[in-house]
Amino acid sequence: QQQVKQSPQSLIVQKGGISIINCAYENTAFDYFPWYQQFPGKGPALLIAIRPDVSEKKEGRFTISFNKSAKQFSLHIMDSQPGDSATYFCAAIPNRDDKIIFGKGTRLHILP
Amino acid sequence: KAGVTQTPRYLIKTRGQQVTLSCSPISGHRSVSWYQQTPGQGLQFLFEYFSETQRNKGNFPGRFSGRQFSNSRSEMNVSTLELGDSALYLCASTLAGGSDTQYFGPGTRLTVL
């Protein structure tokens, strides 16, 4: 079964630090890798996404790094803020009509 | 544009009962997916409907079923509830599925006693 393995399960970072969440996928030709952010009591919301023909994508303080040969991708949050405290999910989609596969999530807490 | 709405937001049932949850997608979106979210298992995919047809299905027992109506609204049903069905049930809509951005609703919190 196709899987996306996400680590760490939880993460505590000081305000102003860099938060790094890693994901690895197996096998198949995923062609879209979104990250979702979820606050308590809310549904997940798309944060940033990347396609495998690009090695890095940056949007503000959020950066996705993608290593196609290693089948790994990661989310970096620069200058982490208490408002970034949330659960983050990485995901992968094999092709247009196939289902999205989520990692199990990382609970991030930024210390004020 | 209104977001994805889910009703009810909270539900308490007892073992053996059945439950129906409702999801109204964003206007114009034709794909609706359902997920079960629990602390230990993260987001587990239940099924996806596109134009009233089930397009993808996750690994859940037959007690979990769904349908989609011509206006793209979707319902999911869980029969013979078990304690382990207690979870947050999320629905997400996209224009046409695949790599289109998934817009999630706030979820229905189901508690089975």
Coordinates of C-alpha atoms in Angstrom, one line a residue:
Chain A
Q1 CA 0.0 0.0 0.0
Q2 CA 1.3 3.4 -0.9
Q3 CA 2.4 5.4 2.2
V4 CA 3.8 8.7 3.2
K5 CA 5.9 8.6 6.4
Q6 CA 6.1 11.8 8.3
S7 CA 8.4 12.8 11.2
P8 CA 8.6 13.9 13.9
Q9 CA 5.3 13.2 15.5
S10 CA 5.6 16.3 17.6
L11 CA 8.0 19.2 17.6
I12 CA 8.8 22.1 20.0
V13 CA 10.7 25.1 18.7
Q14 CA 11.7 28.4 20.2
K15 CA 10.2 31.5 18.8
G16 CA 12.4 32.8 15.9
G17 CA 13.8 29.3 15.3
I18 CA 13.5 27.0 12.3
S19 CA 10.9 24.3 12.3
I20 CA 11.6 21.3 10.1
I21 CA 9.2 18.5 9.3
N22 CA 10.2 15.6 7.1
C23 CA 8.2 13.2 4.8
A24 CA 9.2 10.2 2.8
Y25 CA 7.2 8.3 0.2
E26 CA 7.4 4.9 -1.3
N27 CA 7.4 3.6 -4.7
T28 CA 5.1 5.1 -7.3
A29 CA 5.1 8.3 -9.4
F30 CA 3.5 10.8 -7.1
D31 CA 3.2 14.1 -9.0
Y32 CA 1.9 16.6 -6.4
F33 CA 3.0 17.2 -2.8
P34 CA 0.9 19.5 -0.8
W35 CA 1.3 20.5 2.9
Y36 CA -1.7 21.2 5.0
Q37 CA -2.0 23.2 8.3
Q38 CA -4.6 22.5 10.8
F39 CA -5.5 24.6 13.9
P40 CA -7.6 23.1 16.7
G41 CA -11.3 23.0 15.9
K42 CA -10.7 23.7 12.2
G43 CA -10.3 21.5 9.1
P44 CA -6.9 21.3 7.4
A45 CA -6.0 24.1 5.0
L46 CA -3.6 24.1 2.1
L47 CA -0.3 25.8 3.1
I48 CA 2.1 25.2 0.2
A49 CA 2.6 22.6 -2.5
I50 CA 5.3 21.5 -4.9
R51 CA 5.6 19.3 -8.0
P52 CA 8.6 16.9 -8.5
D53 CA 10.1 18.9 -11.3
V54 CA 11.1 21.6 -8.8
S55 CA 13.6 21.1 -5.9
E56 CA 12.4 23.9 -3.8
K57 CA 9.5 26.3 -3.4
K58 CA 9.3 29.2 -1.1
E59 CA 6.3 31.2 0.1
G60 CA 7.0 33.8 2.7
R61 CA 8.5 32.0 5.8
F62 CA 7.5 28.6 4.4
T63 CA 9.8 26.5 2.2
I64 CA 9.4 23.0 0.7
S65 CA 12.5 21.2 -0.2
F66 CA 12.1 18.2 -2.5
N67 CA 14.6 15.4 -3.1
K68 CA 13.3 13.2 -5.9
S69 CA 16.1 10.6 -5.9
A70 CA 15.7 10.1 -2.1
K71 CA 11.9 10.2 -2.3
Q72 CA 11.8 12.8 0.5
F73 CA 10.4 16.2 1.0
S74 CA 10.4 18.6 3.9
L75 CA 8.8 21.7 5.2
H76 CA 10.9 24.5 6.7
I77 CA 9.3 27.3 8.7
M78 CA 11.7 30.1 9.1
D79 CA 11.5 32.6 12.0
S80 CA 8.8 30.4 13.7
Q81 CA 6.1 32.3 15.5
P82 CA 3.6 31.2 18.2
G83 CA 0.8 31.6 15.6
D84 CA 2.5 28.8 13.6
S85 CA 1.6 26.3 16.4
A86 CA -0.6 23.8 14.7
T87 CA -0.7 20.3 13.2
Y88 CA 1.0 19.9 9.8
F89 CA 0.3 17.2 7.4
C90 CA 2.3 16.3 4.3
A91 CA 0.6 14.6 1.5
A92 CA 1.1 13.1 -1.9
I93 CA -1.1 12.5 -4.9
P94 CA -0.3 9.8 -7.5
N95 CA -2.2 11.1 -10.5
R96 CA -5.1 13.3 -11.3
D97 CA -7.9 10.9 -10.4
D98 CA -6.3 9.0 -7.6
K99 CA -6.8 9.7 -3.9
I100 CA -4.5 12.0 -1.9
I101 CA -2.4 10.2 0.7
F102 CA -1.6 12.0 4.0
G103 CA 1.2 11.6 6.4
K104 CA 0.1 11.1 10.0
G105 CA 0.8 14.7 11.0
T106 CA 3.2 16.7 13.2
R107 CA 2.0 18.7 16.1
L108 CA 4.2 21.8 16.2
H109 CA 4.4 24.0 19.3
I110 CA 6.3 27.3 19.1
L111 CA 7.4 28.6 22.5
P112 CA 6.8 32.3 23.1
Chain B
K1 CA -17.8 32.3 -1.8
A2 CA -19.0 30.2 1.0
G3 CA -16.7 27.4 2.3
V4 CA -17.4 23.8 2.9
T5 CA -20.1 23.2 5.5
Q6 CA -20.7 20.1 7.5
T7 CA -23.7 19.3 9.7
P8 CA -24.1 18.5 12.4
R9 CA -20.9 19.8 14.1
Y10 CA -21.2 17.5 17.1
L11 CA -23.0 14.2 17.6
I12 CA -23.3 11.7 20.4
K13 CA -24.5 8.2 19.6
T14 CA -24.5 4.8 21.3
R15 CA -23.1 1.6 20.1
G16 CA -25.2 -0.2 17.5
Q17 CA -26.9 3.0 16.3
Q18 CA -26.4 4.5 12.9
V19 CA -25.5 8.0 11.9
T20 CA -25.7 10.2 8.8
L21 CA -23.4 13.1 8.3
S22 CA -23.8 15.8 5.7
C23 CA -21.4 17.9 3.6
S24 CA -22.1 20.8 1.3
P25 CA -19.1 21.6 -1.0
I26 CA -18.0 24.9 -2.3
S27 CA -20.2 26.0 -5.1
G28 CA -19.0 24.6 -8.4
H29 CA -16.9 21.9 -6.8
R30 CA -17.8 18.4 -8.1
S31 CA -15.6 16.2 -6.0
V32 CA -16.2 15.5 -2.3
S33 CA -13.9 13.3 -0.2
W34 CA -14.5 12.1 3.3
Y35 CA -11.8 11.5 6.0
Q36 CA -11.8 10.1 9.5
Q37 CA -9.4 11.9 11.8
T38 CA -8.2 10.3 15.1
P39 CA -5.2 11.2 17.3
G40 CA -3.5 8.0 16.7
Q41 CA -4.1 7.5 12.9
G42 CA -4.1 10.9 11.5
L43 CA -6.3 11.5 8.4
Q44 CA -7.7 8.3 7.1
F45 CA -9.3 8.4 3.6
L46 CA -12.8 7.0 3.5
F47 CA -14.1 7.7 0.0
E48 CA -14.3 10.2 -2.8
Y49 CA -17.3 11.0 -4.9
F50 CA -17.2 12.8 -8.2
S51 CA -20.4 13.6 -10.2
E52 CA -22.5 11.3 -8.0
T53 CA -20.1 8.3 -8.5
Q54 CA -17.7 6.8 -6.0
R55 CA -14.3 7.3 -7.6
N56 CA -12.0 6.1 -4.9
K57 CA -12.4 4.1 -1.7
G58 CA -10.3 3.7 1.4
N59 CA -9.9 0.6 3.6
F60 CA -12.9 0.9 5.8
P61 CA -15.5 -1.8 6.5
G62 CA -18.8 -1.8 4.6
R63 CA -20.5 -0.1 7.6
F64 CA -19.2 3.1 6.2
S65 CA -21.0 4.3 3.1
G66 CA -21.6 7.5 1.2
R67 CA -23.4 9.1 -1.6
Q68 CA -23.4 12.3 -3.6
F69 CA -26.4 14.1 -5.0
S70 CA -26.8 15.9 -8.3
N71 CA -26.1 19.3 -6.5
S72 CA -22.7 17.8 -5.3
R73 CA -23.8 17.7 -1.7
S74 CA -22.7 14.5 0.0
E75 CA -23.7 12.3 2.9
M76 CA -21.9 9.6 4.7
N77 CA -23.5 6.9 6.8
V78 CA -22.1 4.7 9.4
S79 CA -24.2 1.8 10.5
T80 CA -23.9 -0.4 13.7
L81 CA -21.7 2.1 15.4
E82 CA -18.7 0.9 17.4
L83 CA -16.7 2.7 20.1
G84 CA -13.8 2.9 17.7
D85 CA -15.8 5.0 15.3
S86 CA -15.5 8.0 17.6
A87 CA -13.5 10.5 15.6
L88 CA -13.6 13.8 13.7
Y89 CA -15.1 13.3 10.3
L90 CA -13.9 15.7 7.7
C91 CA -15.1 16.3 4.2
A92 CA -13.2 18.1 1.6
S93 CA -14.2 19.5 -1.8
T94 CA -12.3 20.2 -4.9
L95 CA -13.1 21.3 -8.4
A96 CA -12.5 17.9 -9.9
G97 CA -10.3 16.0 -7.5
G98 CA -6.7 14.8 -8.1
S99 CA -4.1 17.6 -7.5
D100 CA -6.8 20.3 -7.2
T101 CA -6.6 22.0 -3.9
Q102 CA -8.7 20.3 -1.2
Y103 CA -10.9 22.7 0.8
F104 CA -11.9 21.1 4.1
G105 CA -14.9 21.7 6.2
P106 CA -14.7 22.1 10.0
G107 CA -15.7 18.5 10.6
T108 CA -18.3 16.6 12.6
R109 CA -17.1 15.4 15.9
L110 CA -18.8 12.0 16.5
T111 CA -18.7 10.4 20.0
V112 CA -19.9 6.8 20.4
L113 CA -20.8 5.8 23.9

